Every structure is written in structure tokens, then in C-alpha cells.
mmCIF file of C-alpha atoms in Angstrom:
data_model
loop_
_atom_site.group_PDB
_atom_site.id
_atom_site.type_symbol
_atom_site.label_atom_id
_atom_site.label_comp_id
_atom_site.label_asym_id
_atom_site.label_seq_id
_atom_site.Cartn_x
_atom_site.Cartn_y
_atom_site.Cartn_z
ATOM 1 C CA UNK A 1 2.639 27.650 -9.453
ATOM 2 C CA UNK A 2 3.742 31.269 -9.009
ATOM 3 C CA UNK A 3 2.223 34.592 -7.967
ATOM 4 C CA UNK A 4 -0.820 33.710 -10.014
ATOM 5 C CA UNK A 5 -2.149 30.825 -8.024
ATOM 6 C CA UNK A 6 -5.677 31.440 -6.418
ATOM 7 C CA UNK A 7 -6.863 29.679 -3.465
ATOM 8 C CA UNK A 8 -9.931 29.002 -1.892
ATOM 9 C CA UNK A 9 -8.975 27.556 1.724
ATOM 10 C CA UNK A 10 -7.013 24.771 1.597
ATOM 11 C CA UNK A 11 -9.139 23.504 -1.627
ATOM 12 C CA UNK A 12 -6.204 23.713 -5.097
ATOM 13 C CA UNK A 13 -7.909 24.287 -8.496
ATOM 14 C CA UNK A 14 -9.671 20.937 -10.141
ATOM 15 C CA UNK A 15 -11.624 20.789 -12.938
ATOM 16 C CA UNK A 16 -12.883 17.851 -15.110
ATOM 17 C CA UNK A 17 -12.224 18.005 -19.026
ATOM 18 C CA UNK A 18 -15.630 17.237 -20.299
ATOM 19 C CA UNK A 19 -14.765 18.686 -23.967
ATOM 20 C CA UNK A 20 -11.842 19.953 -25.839
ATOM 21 C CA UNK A 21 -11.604 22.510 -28.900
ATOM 22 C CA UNK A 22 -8.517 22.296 -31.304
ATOM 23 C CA UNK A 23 -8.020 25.811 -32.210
ATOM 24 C CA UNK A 24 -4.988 27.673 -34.775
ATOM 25 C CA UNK A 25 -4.655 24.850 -36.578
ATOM 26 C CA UNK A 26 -3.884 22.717 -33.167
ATOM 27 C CA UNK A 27 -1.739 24.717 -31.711
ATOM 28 C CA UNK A 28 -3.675 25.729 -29.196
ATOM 29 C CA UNK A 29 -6.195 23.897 -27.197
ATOM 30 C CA UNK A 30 -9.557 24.840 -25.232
ATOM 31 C CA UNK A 31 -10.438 22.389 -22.812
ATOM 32 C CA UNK A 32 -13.875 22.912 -20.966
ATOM 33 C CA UNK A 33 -15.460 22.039 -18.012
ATOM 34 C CA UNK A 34 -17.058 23.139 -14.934
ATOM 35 C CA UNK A 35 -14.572 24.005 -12.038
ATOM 36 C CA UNK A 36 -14.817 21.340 -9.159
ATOM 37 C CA UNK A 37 -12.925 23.343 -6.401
ATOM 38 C CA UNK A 38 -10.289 26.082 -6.405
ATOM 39 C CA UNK A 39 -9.686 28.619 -8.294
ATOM 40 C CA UNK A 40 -7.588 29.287 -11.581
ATOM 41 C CA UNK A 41 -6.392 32.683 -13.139
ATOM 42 C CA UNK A 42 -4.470 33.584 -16.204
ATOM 43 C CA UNK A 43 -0.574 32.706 -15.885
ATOM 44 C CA UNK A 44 -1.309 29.980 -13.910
ATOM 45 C CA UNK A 45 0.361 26.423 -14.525
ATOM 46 C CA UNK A 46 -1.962 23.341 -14.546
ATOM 47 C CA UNK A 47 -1.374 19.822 -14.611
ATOM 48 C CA UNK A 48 -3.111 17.487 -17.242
ATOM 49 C CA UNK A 49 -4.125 14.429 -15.183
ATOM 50 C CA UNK A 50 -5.649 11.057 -17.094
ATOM 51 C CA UNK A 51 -4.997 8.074 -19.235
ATOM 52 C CA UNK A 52 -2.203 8.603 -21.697
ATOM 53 C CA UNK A 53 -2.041 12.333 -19.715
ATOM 54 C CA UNK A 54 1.087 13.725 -18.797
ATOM 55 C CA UNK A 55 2.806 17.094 -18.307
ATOM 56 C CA UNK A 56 1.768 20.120 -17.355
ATOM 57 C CA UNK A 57 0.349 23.974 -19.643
ATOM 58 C CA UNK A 58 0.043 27.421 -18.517
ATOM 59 C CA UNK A 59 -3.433 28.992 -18.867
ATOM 60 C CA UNK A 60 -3.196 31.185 -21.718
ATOM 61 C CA UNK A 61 -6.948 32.559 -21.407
ATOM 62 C CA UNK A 62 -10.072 31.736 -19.837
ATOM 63 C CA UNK A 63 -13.516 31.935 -21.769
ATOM 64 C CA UNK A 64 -16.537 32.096 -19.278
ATOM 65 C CA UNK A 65 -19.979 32.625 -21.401
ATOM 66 C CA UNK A 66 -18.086 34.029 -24.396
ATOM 67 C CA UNK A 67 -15.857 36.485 -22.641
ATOM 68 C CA UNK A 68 -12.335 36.191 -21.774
ATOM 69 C CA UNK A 69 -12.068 36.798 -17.826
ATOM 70 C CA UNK A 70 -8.552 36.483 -16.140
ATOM 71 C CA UNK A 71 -10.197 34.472 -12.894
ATOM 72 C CA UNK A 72 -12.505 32.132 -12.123
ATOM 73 C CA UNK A 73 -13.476 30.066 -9.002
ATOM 74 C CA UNK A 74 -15.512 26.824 -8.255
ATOM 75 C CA UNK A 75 -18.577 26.417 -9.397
ATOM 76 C CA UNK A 76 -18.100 28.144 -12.932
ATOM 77 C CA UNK A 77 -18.228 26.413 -16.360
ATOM 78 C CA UNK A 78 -15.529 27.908 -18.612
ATOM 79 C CA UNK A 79 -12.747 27.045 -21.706
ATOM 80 C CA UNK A 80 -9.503 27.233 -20.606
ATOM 81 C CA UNK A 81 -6.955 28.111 -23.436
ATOM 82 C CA UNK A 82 -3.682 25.584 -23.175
ATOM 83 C CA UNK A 83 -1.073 25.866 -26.170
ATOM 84 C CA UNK A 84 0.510 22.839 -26.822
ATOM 85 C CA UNK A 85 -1.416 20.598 -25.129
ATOM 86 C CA UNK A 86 -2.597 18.532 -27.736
ATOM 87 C CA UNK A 87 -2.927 15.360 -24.960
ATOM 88 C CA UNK A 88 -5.627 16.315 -22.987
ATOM 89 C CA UNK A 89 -8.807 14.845 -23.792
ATOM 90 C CA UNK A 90 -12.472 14.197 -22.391
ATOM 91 C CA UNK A 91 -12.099 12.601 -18.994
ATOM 92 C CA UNK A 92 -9.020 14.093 -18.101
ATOM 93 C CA UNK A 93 -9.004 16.262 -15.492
ATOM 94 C CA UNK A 94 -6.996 19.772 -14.851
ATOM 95 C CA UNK A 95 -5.356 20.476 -11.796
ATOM 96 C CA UNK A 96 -2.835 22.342 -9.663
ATOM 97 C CA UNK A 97 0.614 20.177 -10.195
ATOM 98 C CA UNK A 98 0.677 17.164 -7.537
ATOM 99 C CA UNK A 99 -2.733 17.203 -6.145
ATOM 100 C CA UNK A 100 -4.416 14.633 -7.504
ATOM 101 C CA UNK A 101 -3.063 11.280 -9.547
ATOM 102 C CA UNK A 102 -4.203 8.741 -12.405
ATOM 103 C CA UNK A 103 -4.477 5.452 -10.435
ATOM 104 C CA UNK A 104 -6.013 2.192 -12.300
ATOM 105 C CA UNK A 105 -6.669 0.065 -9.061
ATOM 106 C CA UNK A 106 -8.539 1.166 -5.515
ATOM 107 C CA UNK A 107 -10.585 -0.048 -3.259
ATOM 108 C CA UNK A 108 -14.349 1.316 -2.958
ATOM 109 C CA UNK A 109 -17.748 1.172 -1.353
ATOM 110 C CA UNK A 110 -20.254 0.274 -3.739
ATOM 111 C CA UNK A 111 -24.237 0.808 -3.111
ATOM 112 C CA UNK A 112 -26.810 -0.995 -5.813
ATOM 113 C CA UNK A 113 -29.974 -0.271 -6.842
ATOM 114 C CA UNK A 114 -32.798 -2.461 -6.658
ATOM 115 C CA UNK A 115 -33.749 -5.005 -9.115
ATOM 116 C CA UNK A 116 -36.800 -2.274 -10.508
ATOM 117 C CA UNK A 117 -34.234 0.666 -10.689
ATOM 118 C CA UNK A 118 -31.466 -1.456 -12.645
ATOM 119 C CA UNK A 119 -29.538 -3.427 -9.579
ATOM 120 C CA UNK A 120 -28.598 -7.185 -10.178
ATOM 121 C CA UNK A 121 -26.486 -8.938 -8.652
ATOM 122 C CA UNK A 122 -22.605 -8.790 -9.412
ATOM 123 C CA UNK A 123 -20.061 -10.910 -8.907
ATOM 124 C CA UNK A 124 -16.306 -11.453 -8.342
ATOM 125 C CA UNK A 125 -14.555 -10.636 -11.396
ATOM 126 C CA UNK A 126 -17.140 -9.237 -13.355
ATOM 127 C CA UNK A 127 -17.136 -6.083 -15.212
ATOM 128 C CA UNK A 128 -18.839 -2.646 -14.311
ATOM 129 C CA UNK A 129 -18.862 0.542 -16.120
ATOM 130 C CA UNK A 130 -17.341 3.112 -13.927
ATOM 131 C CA UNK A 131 -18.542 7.366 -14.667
ATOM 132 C CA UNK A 132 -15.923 9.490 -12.827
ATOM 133 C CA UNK A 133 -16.116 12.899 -13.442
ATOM 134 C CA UNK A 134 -16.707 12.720 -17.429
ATOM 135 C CA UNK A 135 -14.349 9.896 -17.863
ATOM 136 C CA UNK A 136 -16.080 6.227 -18.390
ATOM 137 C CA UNK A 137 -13.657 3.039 -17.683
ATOM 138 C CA UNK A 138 -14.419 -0.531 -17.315
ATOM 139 C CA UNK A 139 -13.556 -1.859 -14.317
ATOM 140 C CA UNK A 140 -12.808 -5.053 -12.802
ATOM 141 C CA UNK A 141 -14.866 -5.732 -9.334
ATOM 142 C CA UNK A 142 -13.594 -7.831 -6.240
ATOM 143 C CA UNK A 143 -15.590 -8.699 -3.152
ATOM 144 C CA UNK A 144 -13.323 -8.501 -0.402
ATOM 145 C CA UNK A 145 -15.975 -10.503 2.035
ATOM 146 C CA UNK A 146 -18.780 -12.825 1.997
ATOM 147 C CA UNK A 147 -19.942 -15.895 -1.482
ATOM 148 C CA UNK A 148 -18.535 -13.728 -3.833
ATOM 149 C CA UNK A 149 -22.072 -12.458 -5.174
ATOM 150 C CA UNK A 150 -23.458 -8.719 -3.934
ATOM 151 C CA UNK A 151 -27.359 -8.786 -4.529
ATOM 152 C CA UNK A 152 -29.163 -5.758 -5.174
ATOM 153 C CA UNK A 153 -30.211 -2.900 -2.560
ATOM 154 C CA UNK A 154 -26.620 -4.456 -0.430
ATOM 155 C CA UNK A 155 -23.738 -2.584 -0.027
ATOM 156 C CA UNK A 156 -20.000 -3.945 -0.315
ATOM 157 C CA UNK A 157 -16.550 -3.203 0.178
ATOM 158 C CA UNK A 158 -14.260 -4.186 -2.862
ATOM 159 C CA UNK A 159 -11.180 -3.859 -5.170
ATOM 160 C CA UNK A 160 -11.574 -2.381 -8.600
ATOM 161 C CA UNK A 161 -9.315 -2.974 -11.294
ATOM 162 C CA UNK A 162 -9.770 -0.617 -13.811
ATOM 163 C CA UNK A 163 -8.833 -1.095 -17.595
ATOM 164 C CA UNK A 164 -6.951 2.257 -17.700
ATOM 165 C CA UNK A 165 -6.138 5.355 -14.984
ATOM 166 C CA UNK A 166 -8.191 7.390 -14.065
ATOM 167 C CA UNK A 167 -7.656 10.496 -12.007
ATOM 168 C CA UNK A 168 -9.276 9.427 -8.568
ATOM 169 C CA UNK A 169 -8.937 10.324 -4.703
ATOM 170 C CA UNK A 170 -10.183 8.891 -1.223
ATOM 171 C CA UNK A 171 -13.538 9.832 -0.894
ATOM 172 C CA UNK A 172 -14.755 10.688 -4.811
ATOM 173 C CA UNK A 173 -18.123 9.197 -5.731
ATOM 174 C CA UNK A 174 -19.046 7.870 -9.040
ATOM 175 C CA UNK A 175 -21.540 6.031 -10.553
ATOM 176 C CA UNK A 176 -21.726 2.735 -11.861
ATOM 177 C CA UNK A 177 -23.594 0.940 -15.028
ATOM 178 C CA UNK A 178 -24.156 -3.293 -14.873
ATOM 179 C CA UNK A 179 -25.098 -5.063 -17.855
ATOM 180 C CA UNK A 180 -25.995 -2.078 -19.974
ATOM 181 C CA UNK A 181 -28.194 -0.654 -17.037
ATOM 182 C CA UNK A 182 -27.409 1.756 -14.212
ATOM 183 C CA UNK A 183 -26.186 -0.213 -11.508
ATOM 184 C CA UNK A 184 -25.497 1.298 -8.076
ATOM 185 C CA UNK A 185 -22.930 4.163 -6.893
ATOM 186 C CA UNK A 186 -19.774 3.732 -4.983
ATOM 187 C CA UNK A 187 -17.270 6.128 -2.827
ATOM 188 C CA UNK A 188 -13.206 5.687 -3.207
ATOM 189 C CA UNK A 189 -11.868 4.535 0.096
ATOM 190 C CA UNK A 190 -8.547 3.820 -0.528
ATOM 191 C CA UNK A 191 -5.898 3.984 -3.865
ATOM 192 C CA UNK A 192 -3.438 1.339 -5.031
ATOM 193 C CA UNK A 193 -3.418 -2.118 -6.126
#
């Protein structure tokens, strides 16, 4: 990281790609978002974290309403400029280096809705339509306990299997769509298959 790093307590710099600019012909991209945590300034070295992610780019520039700003902290929605970085993509996140991992398979807490709000019952092995951050990833769901079959307004505790990595830690919440319908919510316990 360098002299450049900024810190906000023990919280590194996050931020969740939720749309990306090709600009000078593709050699340089601007990938925006709103920052999670942290902090990032000019100089600094992220990490691009995702499906088919990889690598890390230095912060060239950072665009915050239209003006180029050399900080910015949590909270703030702004276009980071990354040359070379022709990877990153929506659903990617952007991180300092080693704080956070891709990871297809966790286990979870999952919450559904009621039957009138969208819940229905779900089942070992079926498929749910996992929103974390601005990435969306089908996921394979596996009761750890009970018939196999979660009815709606019931909580759970199961494995996930998702069809490709996203970036995830213990104790991130997303949101979860069932048969074209939102579904119920759910909070990352645990990472791994």
C-alpha cells in the first residue's frame, strides 16, 4: 500500500463496482461506486476482487460529482480512474490488497418473506438468486437441519453453492430472489465449501 493509504480505524478501503467507463480508447478505466468503508486517495494500490477478477491497479484519479479530488472516505459515491484494468466489471468489488476474497461456497442464515410479500417455500438443492453488493449469482441452497423444505416467514441455517465467486465475508447481508420474486434475506456466517 504505501504512504498513500488512508484509514479509518481498523476499517481498509472497500467499495463495490456498480459501473465501469472505458475511457482513451480502453486504456484506462473508471470504475464507480459508492465507498463501503475506508478510505482511498490518489497513489493508492487497490485490489480488483470478483469472478474472472484478478490483480491489483493504482488509483490514477478520483472523480467525486465531476471534480477530481485526491481523497475520499466512506460513504461517498465516486469514479475511480484505473489504467489497465480492463478486468474489472459490475459486481466486482475494489479493495485494499488481502482484505477481502472471491469465495463460491459459504454457509448463511437465510430469513423469508411471507407468502403475500414473495416467500415460498425452498428446498434442498434448489436455486436462489443471490444480490451481493451489485453482483447477482445463482446459487445453490442446502438445509443443514430439519425435511429439507424451509416454509415462508422461517429462518434456516444452510450451505450455498454459488455458480461463480463472489467477493463475500462473515457477516455480509444480501438479498435473495425465489422463483422470479423477492424471496427472503440472509447474513454470511461462515466461508468455504
Amino acid at each position: 500500500m504505501g504512504e498513500h493509504e488512508v484509514t479509518q480505524g481498523a476499517a481498509p478501503f472497500l467499495m463495490a463496482v456498480a459501473d465501469v467507463f472505458p475511457l482513451r480508447q480502453g486504456r484506462l478505466v473508471m470504475a464507480a461506486g459508492r465507498i463501503e468503508r475506508g478510505g482511498v486517495r490518489t497513489g493508492d494500490e487497490v485490489e480488483i476482487v470478483g469472478a474472472g477478477a484478478g490483480g491489483t491497479a493504482v488509483v490514477t484519479g478520483i472523480d467525486a460529482d465531476g471534480a477530481g479530488v485526491p481523497e475520499a472516505r466512506a460513504g461517498r459515491t465516486v469514479g475511480l480512474l484505473l489504467p489497465g484494468a480492463t478486468a474489472v466489471r459490475r459486481g466486482h468489488v475494489l479493495a485494499a490488497p488481502g482484505t477481502i476474497g472471491a469465495h463460491a461456497g459459504f454457509t448463511a442464515e437465510i430469513d423469508l418473506l411471507s407468502e403475500d410479500e414473495g416467500g415460498a417455500d425452498v428446498r434442498s438443492g434448489e436455486t436462489l438468486v443471490l444480490h451481493v453488493r451489485t453482483d447477482v449469482v445463482p446459487g445453490t441452497v442446502h438445509l443443514l437441519s430439519g425435511p429439507g423444505v424451509l416454509p415462508p416467514l422461517h429462518r434456516a441455517t444452510v450451505r450455498i453453492a454459488l455458480r461463480h465467486p463472489a467477493p463475500l465475508e462473515p457477516g455480509h447481508r444480501f438479498a435473495f430472489r425465489h422463483h422470479g420474486r423477492a424471496a427472503g434475506t440472509g447474513t454470511v456466517l461462515r466461508l468455504g465449501s
